[in-house]
């Protein structure tokens, strides 16, 4: 145990020295030979997106739609954010000047310009293209569930209310998510839950969960998705637990064997 602790401490010291030296190298490289610019990206409708940039140290950052370079969509000055894109909640700027789009729409299919003003009052311009690729793929993923363990059936849904049904009973949902509230027999029993974006959580898998399951989402129209939850059996015992049990079994066996041997010797001496 002492040797193990000593080796662990020595390894941590080596890692600490390596990390400290690496940090020093990074600090020395800042501002030397760095390429500045922004990355063009593809973005999915309804999802957030970030146009990542490496910008020179700046006093201000202005982001423009290139079709309208008179008024910035959003700007960052001395740590404060302004303008219509920020006020509407459509855009944000990260601390390093990259542009965050909170929810992509077809209106974001554009070329975009960022202008930065450095401490010596020199302006730099960088361009990027945001290409909108369409709606995210919808559906649910069939999974294997282990008895006694939690499980999540992951899904991608359009926004809306969500209803989960055991396919053997499509009259009454196991659990529903309506207007941000959860209800239904599966939720009240504590067997099921729904995450905020709709996937089904099975809190503790049992043989009763070996079924096909149907989810219906409503966003003005109705969408049906089916997934299979297959119960695979009891969880595998942890390797460390196995090793401990094997070690204890070995010790008990040796002690028992030694006791029996000693008893036999003493009996022979008595004769």
PDB file of C-alpha atoms in Angstrom:
ATOM      1  CA  UNK A   1       0.000   0.000   0.000  1.00  0.00           C
ATOM      2  CA  UNK A   2       2.854   2.390   0.864  1.00  0.00           C
ATOM      3  CA  UNK A   3       4.636   1.584  -2.411  1.00  0.00           C
ATOM      4  CA  UNK A   4       1.413   2.221  -4.345  1.00  0.00           C
ATOM      5  CA  UNK A   5       0.909   5.583  -2.606  1.00  0.00           C
ATOM      6  CA  UNK A   6       4.541   6.581  -3.257  1.00  0.00           C
ATOM      7  CA  UNK A   7       4.255   5.721  -6.977  1.00  0.00           C
ATOM      8  CA  UNK A   8       0.989   7.665  -7.259  1.00  0.00           C
ATOM      9  CA  UNK A   9       2.467  10.784  -5.618  1.00  0.00           C
ATOM     10  CA  UNK A  10       5.591  10.583  -7.791  1.00  0.00           C
ATOM     11  CA  UNK A  11       3.459  10.314 -10.939  1.00  0.00           C
ATOM     12  CA  UNK A  12       1.384  13.354  -9.913  1.00  0.00           C
ATOM     13  CA  UNK A  13       4.584  15.378  -9.388  1.00  0.00           C
ATOM     14  CA  UNK A  14       5.841  14.460 -12.869  1.00  0.00           C
ATOM     15  CA  UNK A  15       2.497  15.399 -14.451  1.00  0.00           C
ATOM     16  CA  UNK A  16       2.475  18.715 -12.558  1.00  0.00           C
ATOM     17  CA  UNK A  17       5.955  19.579 -13.871  1.00  0.00           C
ATOM     18  CA  UNK A  18       4.935  18.681 -17.453  1.00  0.00           C
ATOM     19  CA  UNK A  19       1.742  20.758 -17.293  1.00  0.00           C
ATOM     20  CA  UNK A  20       3.592  23.734 -15.791  1.00  0.00           C
ATOM     21  CA  UNK A  21       6.232  23.617 -18.533  1.00  0.00           C
ATOM     22  CA  UNK A  22       3.522  23.284 -21.215  1.00  0.00           C
ATOM     23  CA  UNK A  23       1.668  26.322 -19.846  1.00  0.00           C
ATOM     24  CA  UNK A  24       4.869  28.292 -19.956  1.00  0.00           C
ATOM     25  CA  UNK A  25       5.373  27.382 -23.644  1.00  0.00           C
ATOM     26  CA  UNK A  26       1.830  28.443 -24.479  1.00  0.00           C
ATOM     27  CA  UNK A  27       2.275  31.783 -22.724  1.00  0.00           C
ATOM     28  CA  UNK A  28       5.475  32.455 -24.671  1.00  0.00           C
ATOM     29  CA  UNK A  29       3.781  31.622 -28.004  1.00  0.00           C
ATOM     30  CA  UNK A  30       0.823  33.979 -27.545  1.00  0.00           C
ATOM     31  CA  UNK A  31       0.823  36.722 -30.171  1.00  0.00           C
ATOM     32  CA  UNK A  32       3.772  35.228 -32.113  1.00  0.00           C
ATOM     33  CA  UNK A  33       3.111  33.610 -35.477  1.00  0.00           C
ATOM     34  CA  UNK A  34      -0.604  33.193 -34.780  1.00  0.00           C
ATOM     35  CA  UNK A  35      -3.035  33.100 -37.712  1.00  0.00           C
ATOM     36  CA  UNK A  36      -6.170  35.168 -37.159  1.00  0.00           C
ATOM     37  CA  UNK A  37      -9.525  34.550 -38.773  1.00  0.00           C
ATOM     38  CA  UNK A  38     -12.991  32.948 -38.530  1.00  0.00           C
ATOM     39  CA  UNK A  39     -14.245  29.531 -39.555  1.00  0.00           C
ATOM     40  CA  UNK A  40     -17.120  29.079 -42.025  1.00  0.00           C
ATOM     41  CA  UNK A  41     -19.633  26.517 -40.767  1.00  0.00           C
ATOM     42  CA  UNK A  42     -22.758  24.537 -41.632  1.00  0.00           C
ATOM     43  CA  UNK A  43     -25.650  25.021 -39.210  1.00  0.00           C
ATOM     44  CA  UNK A  44     -28.879  23.070 -38.667  1.00  0.00           C
ATOM     45  CA  UNK A  45     -32.230  24.854 -38.436  1.00  0.00           C
ATOM     46  CA  UNK A  46     -33.535  25.029 -34.878  1.00  0.00           C
ATOM     47  CA  UNK A  47     -30.112  24.323 -33.335  1.00  0.00           C
ATOM     48  CA  UNK A  48     -27.553  26.735 -31.810  1.00  0.00           C
ATOM     49  CA  UNK A  49     -24.352  27.467 -33.726  1.00  0.00           C
ATOM     50  CA  UNK A  50     -21.042  29.222 -33.121  1.00  0.00           C
ATOM     51  CA  UNK A  51     -18.793  30.806 -35.731  1.00  0.00           C
ATOM     52  CA  UNK A  52     -15.456  30.264 -34.032  1.00  0.00           C
ATOM     53  CA  UNK A  53     -12.745  32.882 -34.459  1.00  0.00           C
ATOM     54  CA  UNK A  54      -9.186  33.566 -33.459  1.00  0.00           C
ATOM     55  CA  UNK A  55      -8.995  37.342 -33.165  1.00  0.00           C
ATOM     56  CA  UNK A  56      -6.213  39.729 -32.209  1.00  0.00           C
ATOM     57  CA  UNK A  57      -6.501  41.321 -28.749  1.00  0.00           C
ATOM     58  CA  UNK A  58      -9.227  43.919 -29.289  1.00  0.00           C
ATOM     59  CA  UNK A  59     -10.986  46.773 -27.561  1.00  0.00           C
ATOM     60  CA  UNK A  60     -14.148  46.077 -29.552  1.00  0.00           C
ATOM     61  CA  UNK A  61     -15.689  43.464 -31.872  1.00  0.00           C
ATOM     62  CA  UNK A  62     -18.477  44.206 -34.392  1.00  0.00           C
ATOM     63  CA  UNK A  63     -20.413  41.529 -36.298  1.00  0.00           C
ATOM     64  CA  UNK A  64     -22.236  42.493 -39.544  1.00  0.00           C
ATOM     65  CA  UNK A  65     -24.450  40.711 -42.026  1.00  0.00           C
ATOM     66  CA  UNK A  66     -22.496  41.526 -45.212  1.00  0.00           C
ATOM     67  CA  UNK A  67     -25.721  42.573 -46.958  1.00  0.00           C
ATOM     68  CA  UNK A  68     -26.084  45.357 -44.362  1.00  0.00           C
ATOM     69  CA  UNK A  69     -22.768  46.765 -43.177  1.00  0.00           C
ATOM     70  CA  UNK A  70     -24.266  50.000 -41.853  1.00  0.00           C
ATOM     71  CA  UNK A  71     -25.501  48.673 -38.533  1.00  0.00           C
ATOM     72  CA  UNK A  72     -23.818  45.780 -36.681  1.00  0.00           C
ATOM     73  CA  UNK A  73     -25.928  42.796 -35.672  1.00  0.00           C
ATOM     74  CA  UNK A  74     -24.114  42.761 -32.357  1.00  0.00           C
ATOM     75  CA  UNK A  75     -21.057  44.372 -30.846  1.00  0.00           C
ATOM     76  CA  UNK A  76     -18.772  43.798 -27.888  1.00  0.00           C
ATOM     77  CA  UNK A  77     -17.090  46.848 -26.326  1.00  0.00           C
ATOM     78  CA  UNK A  78     -15.080  46.747 -23.110  1.00  0.00           C
ATOM     79  CA  UNK A  79     -16.878  43.551 -22.075  1.00  0.00           C
ATOM     80  CA  UNK A  80     -20.406  44.908 -22.720  1.00  0.00           C
ATOM     81  CA  UNK A  81     -22.718  43.618 -25.493  1.00  0.00           C
ATOM     82  CA  UNK A  82     -25.081  45.808 -27.522  1.00  0.00           C
ATOM     83  CA  UNK A  83     -27.259  46.149 -30.632  1.00  0.00           C
ATOM     84  CA  UNK A  84     -30.393  44.625 -32.128  1.00  0.00           C
ATOM     85  CA  UNK A  85     -29.144  41.073 -32.466  1.00  0.00           C
ATOM     86  CA  UNK A  86     -28.225  40.926 -28.796  1.00  0.00           C
ATOM     87  CA  UNK A  87     -31.327  42.772 -27.559  1.00  0.00           C
ATOM     88  CA  UNK A  88     -33.613  40.375 -29.469  1.00  0.00           C
ATOM     89  CA  UNK A  89     -31.843  37.313 -28.039  1.00  0.00           C
ATOM     90  CA  UNK A  90     -30.909  36.118 -31.524  1.00  0.00           C
ATOM     91  CA  UNK A  91     -27.133  36.517 -31.149  1.00  0.00           C
ATOM     92  CA  UNK A  92     -24.419  36.600 -28.539  1.00  0.00           C
ATOM     93  CA  UNK A  93     -20.650  37.072 -28.534  1.00  0.00           C
ATOM     94  CA  UNK A  94     -18.326  34.823 -26.583  1.00  0.00           C
ATOM     95  CA  UNK A  95     -15.541  36.328 -24.506  1.00  0.00           C
ATOM     96  CA  UNK A  96     -13.021  35.653 -27.311  1.00  0.00           C
ATOM     97  CA  UNK A  97     -15.202  37.442 -29.911  1.00  0.00           C
ATOM     98  CA  UNK A  98     -16.786  34.423 -31.652  1.00  0.00           C
ATOM     99  CA  UNK A  99     -20.404  34.789 -32.777  1.00  0.00           C
ATOM    100  CA  UNK A 100     -23.083  32.611 -31.140  1.00  0.00           C
ATOM    101  CA  UNK A 101     -26.437  32.138 -32.897  1.00  0.00           C
ATOM    102  CA  UNK A 102     -28.916  30.994 -30.298  1.00  0.00           C
ATOM    103  CA  UNK A 103     -31.344  29.332 -32.733  1.00  0.00           C
ATOM    104  CA  UNK A 104     -30.552  28.948 -36.439  1.00  0.00           C
ATOM    105  CA  UNK A 105     -33.197  29.820 -39.058  1.00  0.00           C
ATOM    106  CA  UNK A 106     -33.225  30.169 -42.863  1.00  0.00           C
ATOM    107  CA  UNK A 107     -32.528  33.893 -42.364  1.00  0.00           C
ATOM    108  CA  UNK A 108     -29.008  32.985 -41.205  1.00  0.00           C
ATOM    109  CA  UNK A 109     -27.895  31.622 -44.591  1.00  0.00           C
ATOM    110  CA  UNK A 110     -25.423  34.476 -45.214  1.00  0.00           C
ATOM    111  CA  UNK A 111     -21.884  35.708 -45.415  1.00  0.00           C
ATOM    112  CA  UNK A 112     -20.882  37.550 -42.297  1.00  0.00           C
ATOM    113  CA  UNK A 113     -18.198  40.100 -41.475  1.00  0.00           C
ATOM    114  CA  UNK A 114     -16.453  40.748 -38.191  1.00  0.00           C
ATOM    115  CA  UNK A 115     -14.431  43.907 -37.544  1.00  0.00           C
ATOM    116  CA  UNK A 116     -12.124  44.150 -34.560  1.00  0.00           C
ATOM    117  CA  UNK A 117     -10.425  47.265 -33.198  1.00  0.00           C
ATOM    118  CA  UNK A 118      -7.106  46.672 -31.497  1.00  0.00           C
ATOM    119  CA  UNK A 119      -5.538  48.714 -28.723  1.00  0.00           C
ATOM    120  CA  UNK A 120      -3.493  50.683 -31.263  1.00  0.00           C
ATOM    121  CA  UNK A 121      -6.750  51.646 -33.089  1.00  0.00           C
ATOM    122  CA  UNK A 122      -6.035  49.437 -36.121  1.00  0.00           C
ATOM    123  CA  UNK A 123      -9.135  47.702 -37.493  1.00  0.00           C
ATOM    124  CA  UNK A 124      -9.034  44.141 -38.827  1.00  0.00           C
ATOM    125  CA  UNK A 125     -11.712  42.523 -41.014  1.00  0.00           C
ATOM    126  CA  UNK A 126     -12.498  38.803 -41.185  1.00  0.00           C
ATOM    127  CA  UNK A 127     -15.157  36.993 -43.220  1.00  0.00           C
ATOM    128  CA  UNK A 128     -17.049  33.740 -42.676  1.00  0.00           C
ATOM    129  CA  UNK A 129     -19.887  31.882 -44.408  1.00  0.00           C
ATOM    130  CA  UNK A 130     -22.798  30.391 -42.483  1.00  0.00           C
ATOM    131  CA  UNK A 131     -24.626  27.741 -44.535  1.00  0.00           C
ATOM    132  CA  UNK A 132     -27.991  26.494 -43.248  1.00  0.00           C
ATOM    133  CA  UNK A 133     -28.339  22.770 -43.985  1.00  0.00           C
ATOM    134  CA  UNK A 134     -31.939  22.021 -42.965  1.00  0.00           C
ATOM    135  CA  UNK A 135     -33.828  20.484 -40.103  1.00  0.00           C
ATOM    136  CA  UNK A 136     -32.142  17.999 -37.744  1.00  0.00           C
ATOM    137  CA  UNK A 137     -32.794  14.301 -38.317  1.00  0.00           C
ATOM    138  CA  UNK A 138     -35.670  13.196 -36.104  1.00  0.00           C
ATOM    139  CA  UNK A 139     -36.202   9.827 -34.459  1.00  0.00           C
ATOM    140  CA  UNK A 140     -35.336   7.642 -31.456  1.00  0.00           C
ATOM    141  CA  UNK A 141     -32.541   5.165 -30.832  1.00  0.00           C
ATOM    142  CA  UNK A 142     -33.290   1.572 -29.803  1.00  0.00           C
ATOM    143  CA  UNK A 143     -31.131   0.495 -26.853  1.00  0.00           C
ATOM    144  CA  UNK A 144     -30.224  -2.416 -24.591  1.00  0.00           C
ATOM    145  CA  UNK A 145     -31.112  -1.963 -20.921  1.00  0.00           C
ATOM    146  CA  UNK A 146     -29.500  -3.801 -18.003  1.00  0.00           C
ATOM    147  CA  UNK A 147     -31.725  -5.006 -15.174  1.00  0.00           C
ATOM    148  CA  UNK A 148     -31.392  -2.789 -12.108  1.00  0.00           C
ATOM    149  CA  UNK A 149     -29.663   0.033 -14.011  1.00  0.00           C
ATOM    150  CA  UNK A 150     -31.124   3.305 -15.386  1.00  0.00           C
ATOM    151  CA  UNK A 151     -31.499   3.717 -19.150  1.00  0.00           C
ATOM    152  CA  UNK A 152     -32.268   6.565 -21.561  1.00  0.00           C
ATOM    153  CA  UNK A 153     -33.902   6.228 -24.970  1.00  0.00           C
ATOM    154  CA  UNK A 154     -32.276   9.129 -26.813  1.00  0.00           C
ATOM    155  CA  UNK A 155     -34.344  11.037 -29.377  1.00  0.00           C
ATOM    156  CA  UNK A 156     -34.263  14.090 -31.594  1.00  0.00           C
ATOM    157  CA  UNK A 157     -37.658  15.776 -31.752  1.00  0.00           C
ATOM    158  CA  UNK A 158     -39.232  18.833 -33.268  1.00  0.00           C
ATOM    159  CA  UNK A 159     -40.324  21.210 -30.482  1.00  0.00           C
ATOM    160  CA  UNK A 160     -43.688  20.314 -28.921  1.00  0.00           C
ATOM    161  CA  UNK A 161     -45.506  18.197 -26.339  1.00  0.00           C
ATOM    162  CA  UNK A 162     -44.269  14.602 -25.901  1.00  0.00           C
ATOM    163  CA  UNK A 163     -46.238  11.430 -25.065  1.00  0.00           C
ATOM    164  CA  UNK A 164     -44.592   8.037 -24.432  1.00  0.00           C
ATOM    165  CA  UNK A 165     -46.643   4.813 -24.801  1.00  0.00           C
ATOM    166  CA  UNK A 166     -45.961   1.133 -24.254  1.00  0.00           C
ATOM    167  CA  UNK A 167     -47.068  -0.216 -27.660  1.00  0.00           C
ATOM    168  CA  UNK A 168     -49.224  -2.835 -25.941  1.00  0.00           C
ATOM    169  CA  UNK A 169     -51.310   0.043 -24.528  1.00  0.00           C
ATOM    170  CA  UNK A 170     -51.600   3.030 -26.853  1.00  0.00           C
ATOM    171  CA  UNK A 171     -54.623   4.482 -25.025  1.00  0.00           C
ATOM    172  CA  UNK A 172     -53.012   5.860 -21.898  1.00  0.00           C
ATOM    173  CA  UNK A 173     -49.432   7.189 -22.077  1.00  0.00           C
ATOM    174  CA  UNK A 174     -46.836   5.947 -19.614  1.00  0.00           C
ATOM    175  CA  UNK A 175     -45.661   9.528 -19.236  1.00  0.00           C
ATOM    176  CA  UNK A 176     -46.359  12.858 -20.900  1.00  0.00           C
ATOM    177  CA  UNK A 177     -44.590  16.203 -21.123  1.00  0.00           C
ATOM    178  CA  UNK A 178     -47.016  19.050 -21.809  1.00  0.00           C
ATOM    179  CA  UNK A 179     -46.158  22.716 -21.493  1.00  0.00           C
ATOM    180  CA  UNK A 180     -43.093  21.871 -19.400  1.00  0.00           C
ATOM    181  CA  UNK A 181     -45.082  19.702 -16.917  1.00  0.00           C
ATOM    182  CA  UNK A 182     -44.687  15.939 -16.483  1.00  0.00           C
ATOM    183  CA  UNK A 183     -47.576  13.604 -15.640  1.00  0.00           C
ATOM    184  CA  UNK A 184     -48.894  10.073 -16.198  1.00  0.00           C
ATOM    185  CA  UNK A 185     -48.846   6.773 -14.332  1.00  0.00           C
ATOM    186  CA  UNK A 186     -45.191   6.061 -15.159  1.00  0.00           C
ATOM    187  CA  UNK A 187     -44.085   9.415 -13.773  1.00  0.00           C
ATOM    188  CA  UNK A 188     -46.238   9.148 -10.639  1.00  0.00           C
ATOM    189  CA  UNK A 189     -44.902   5.651  -9.885  1.00  0.00           C
ATOM    190  CA  UNK A 190     -41.308   6.872 -10.243  1.00  0.00           C
ATOM    191  CA  UNK A 191     -40.588   4.306 -12.978  1.00  0.00           C
ATOM    192  CA  UNK A 192     -40.110   6.874 -15.763  1.00  0.00           C
ATOM    193  CA  UNK A 193     -39.101  10.442 -16.413  1.00  0.00           C
ATOM    194  CA  UNK A 194     -38.691  12.690 -19.464  1.00  0.00           C
ATOM    195  CA  UNK A 195     -35.741  15.000 -20.022  1.00  0.00           C
ATOM    196  CA  UNK A 196     -36.455  18.608 -21.007  1.00  0.00           C
ATOM    197  CA  UNK A 197     -35.876  17.855 -24.708  1.00  0.00           C
ATOM    198  CA  UNK A 198     -38.102  14.736 -24.743  1.00  0.00           C
ATOM    199  CA  UNK A 199     -36.040  11.498 -24.396  1.00  0.00           C
ATOM    200  CA  UNK A 200     -37.439   8.813 -22.070  1.00  0.00           C
ATOM    201  CA  UNK A 201     -35.639   7.938 -18.825  1.00  0.00           C
ATOM    202  CA  UNK A 202     -36.233   4.485 -17.314  1.00  0.00           C
ATOM    203  CA  UNK A 203     -35.154   4.971 -13.706  1.00  0.00           C
ATOM    204  CA  UNK A 204     -34.559   1.265 -13.001  1.00  0.00           C
ATOM    205  CA  UNK A 205     -34.772  -1.332 -15.765  1.00  0.00           C
ATOM    206  CA  UNK A 206     -36.737  -4.535 -15.096  1.00  0.00           C
ATOM    207  CA  UNK A 207     -37.987  -7.447 -17.212  1.00  0.00           C
ATOM    208  CA  UNK A 208     -41.254  -5.519 -17.614  1.00  0.00           C
ATOM    209  CA  UNK A 209     -39.380  -2.968 -19.737  1.00  0.00           C
ATOM    210  CA  UNK A 210     -38.624  -5.481 -22.512  1.00  0.00           C
ATOM    211  CA  UNK A 211     -40.913  -3.831 -25.074  1.00  0.00           C
ATOM    212  CA  UNK A 212     -41.322  -1.687 -28.131  1.00  0.00           C
ATOM    213  CA  UNK A 213     -42.224   1.833 -27.180  1.00  0.00           C
ATOM    214  CA  UNK A 214     -43.996   4.580 -29.084  1.00  0.00           C
ATOM    215  CA  UNK A 215     -43.468   8.293 -28.704  1.00  0.00           C
ATOM    216  CA  UNK A 216     -45.797  10.893 -30.166  1.00  0.00           C
ATOM    217  CA  UNK A 217     -44.814  14.544 -30.406  1.00  0.00           C
ATOM    218  CA  UNK A 218     -47.205  17.334 -31.279  1.00  0.00           C
ATOM    219  CA  UNK A 219     -45.967  20.615 -32.679  1.00  0.00           C
ATOM    220  CA  UNK A 220     -49.083  21.610 -34.588  1.00  0.00           C
ATOM    221  CA  UNK A 221     -48.855  18.297 -36.424  1.00  0.00           C
ATOM    222  CA  UNK A 222     -48.410  14.777 -35.053  1.00  0.00           C
ATOM    223  CA  UNK A 223     -45.145  12.828 -35.334  1.00  0.00           C
ATOM    224  CA  UNK A 224     -44.787   9.157 -34.367  1.00  0.00           C
ATOM    225  CA  UNK A 225     -41.462   7.471 -33.532  1.00  0.00           C
ATOM    226  CA  UNK A 226     -40.818   3.903 -32.357  1.00  0.00           C
ATOM    227  CA  UNK A 227     -37.881   2.500 -30.366  1.00  0.00           C
ATOM    228  CA  UNK A 228     -37.079  -0.919 -28.906  1.00  0.00           C
ATOM    229  CA  UNK A 229     -35.861  -1.377 -25.333  1.00  0.00           C
ATOM    230  CA  UNK A 230     -34.225  -4.807 -24.998  1.00  0.00           C
ATOM    231  CA  UNK A 231     -33.465  -6.036 -21.477  1.00  0.00           C
ATOM    232  CA  UNK A 232     -30.122  -7.859 -21.504  1.00  0.00           C
ATOM    233  CA  UNK A 233     -29.882  -9.236 -17.961  1.00  0.00           C
ATOM    234  CA  UNK A 234     -28.137  -8.477 -14.692  1.00  0.00           C
ATOM    235  CA  UNK A 235     -25.201  -6.037 -14.646  1.00  0.00           C
ATOM    236  CA  UNK A 236     -21.671  -7.412 -14.963  1.00  0.00           C
ATOM    237  CA  UNK A 237     -19.844  -7.531 -11.627  1.00  0.00           C
ATOM    238  CA  UNK A 238     -17.082  -5.013 -11.337  1.00  0.00           C
ATOM    239  CA  UNK A 239     -13.571  -6.412 -11.940  1.00  0.00           C
ATOM    240  CA  UNK A 240     -12.246  -4.940  -8.704  1.00  0.00           C
ATOM    241  CA  UNK A 241     -15.044  -6.630  -6.816  1.00  0.00           C
ATOM    242  CA  UNK A 242     -14.175  -9.920  -8.525  1.00  0.00           C
ATOM    243  CA  UNK A 243     -10.531  -9.527  -7.563  1.00  0.00           C
ATOM    244  CA  UNK A 244     -11.421  -8.779  -3.933  1.00  0.00           C
ATOM    245  CA  UNK A 245     -13.729 -11.794  -3.720  1.00  0.00           C
ATOM    246  CA  UNK A 246     -11.049 -14.012  -5.282  1.00  0.00           C
ATOM    247  CA  UNK A 247      -8.437 -12.723  -2.836  1.00  0.00           C
ATOM    248  CA  UNK A 248     -10.680 -13.272   0.198  1.00  0.00           C
ATOM    249  CA  UNK A 249     -11.600 -16.739  -1.048  1.00  0.00           C
ATOM    250  CA  UNK A 250      -7.915 -17.571  -1.394  1.00  0.00           C
ATOM    251  CA  UNK A 251      -7.127 -16.341   2.140  1.00  0.00           C
ATOM    252  CA  UNK A 252     -10.029 -18.261   3.664  1.00  0.00           C
ATOM    253  CA  UNK A 253      -8.998 -21.402   1.797  1.00  0.00           C
ATOM    254  CA  UNK A 254      -5.379 -21.140   3.008  1.00  0.00           C
ATOM    255  CA  UNK A 255      -6.442 -20.514   6.626  1.00  0.00           C
ATOM    256  CA  UNK A 256      -8.888 -23.423   6.543  1.00  0.00           C
ATOM    257  CA  UNK A 257      -6.300 -25.729   4.991  1.00  0.00           C
ATOM    258  CA  UNK A 258      -3.730 -24.682   7.606  1.00  0.00           C
ATOM    259  CA  UNK A 259      -6.196 -25.295  10.462  1.00  0.00           C
ATOM    260  CA  UNK A 260      -7.073 -28.762   9.163  1.00  0.00           C
ATOM    261  CA  UNK A 261      -3.396 -29.636   8.684  1.00  0.00           C
ATOM    262  CA  UNK A 262      -2.549 -28.467  12.231  1.00  0.00           C
ATOM    263  CA  UNK A 263      -5.407 -30.503  13.674  1.00  0.00           C
ATOM    264  CA  UNK A 264      -4.205 -33.633  11.886  1.00  0.00           C
ATOM    265  CA  UNK A 265      -0.637 -33.151  13.157  1.00  0.00           C
ATOM    266  CA  UNK A 266      -1.758 -32.633  16.754  1.00  0.00           C
ATOM    267  CA  UNK A 267      -3.935 -35.763  16.587  1.00  0.00           C
ATOM    268  CA  UNK A 268      -1.037 -37.820  15.296  1.00  0.00           C
ATOM    269  CA  UNK A 269       1.178 -36.556  18.143  1.00  0.00           C
ATOM    270  CA  UNK A 270      -1.444 -37.502  20.730  1.00  0.00           C
ATOM    271  CA  UNK A 271      -1.334 -41.066  19.457  1.00  0.00           C
TER     272      UNK A 271
END
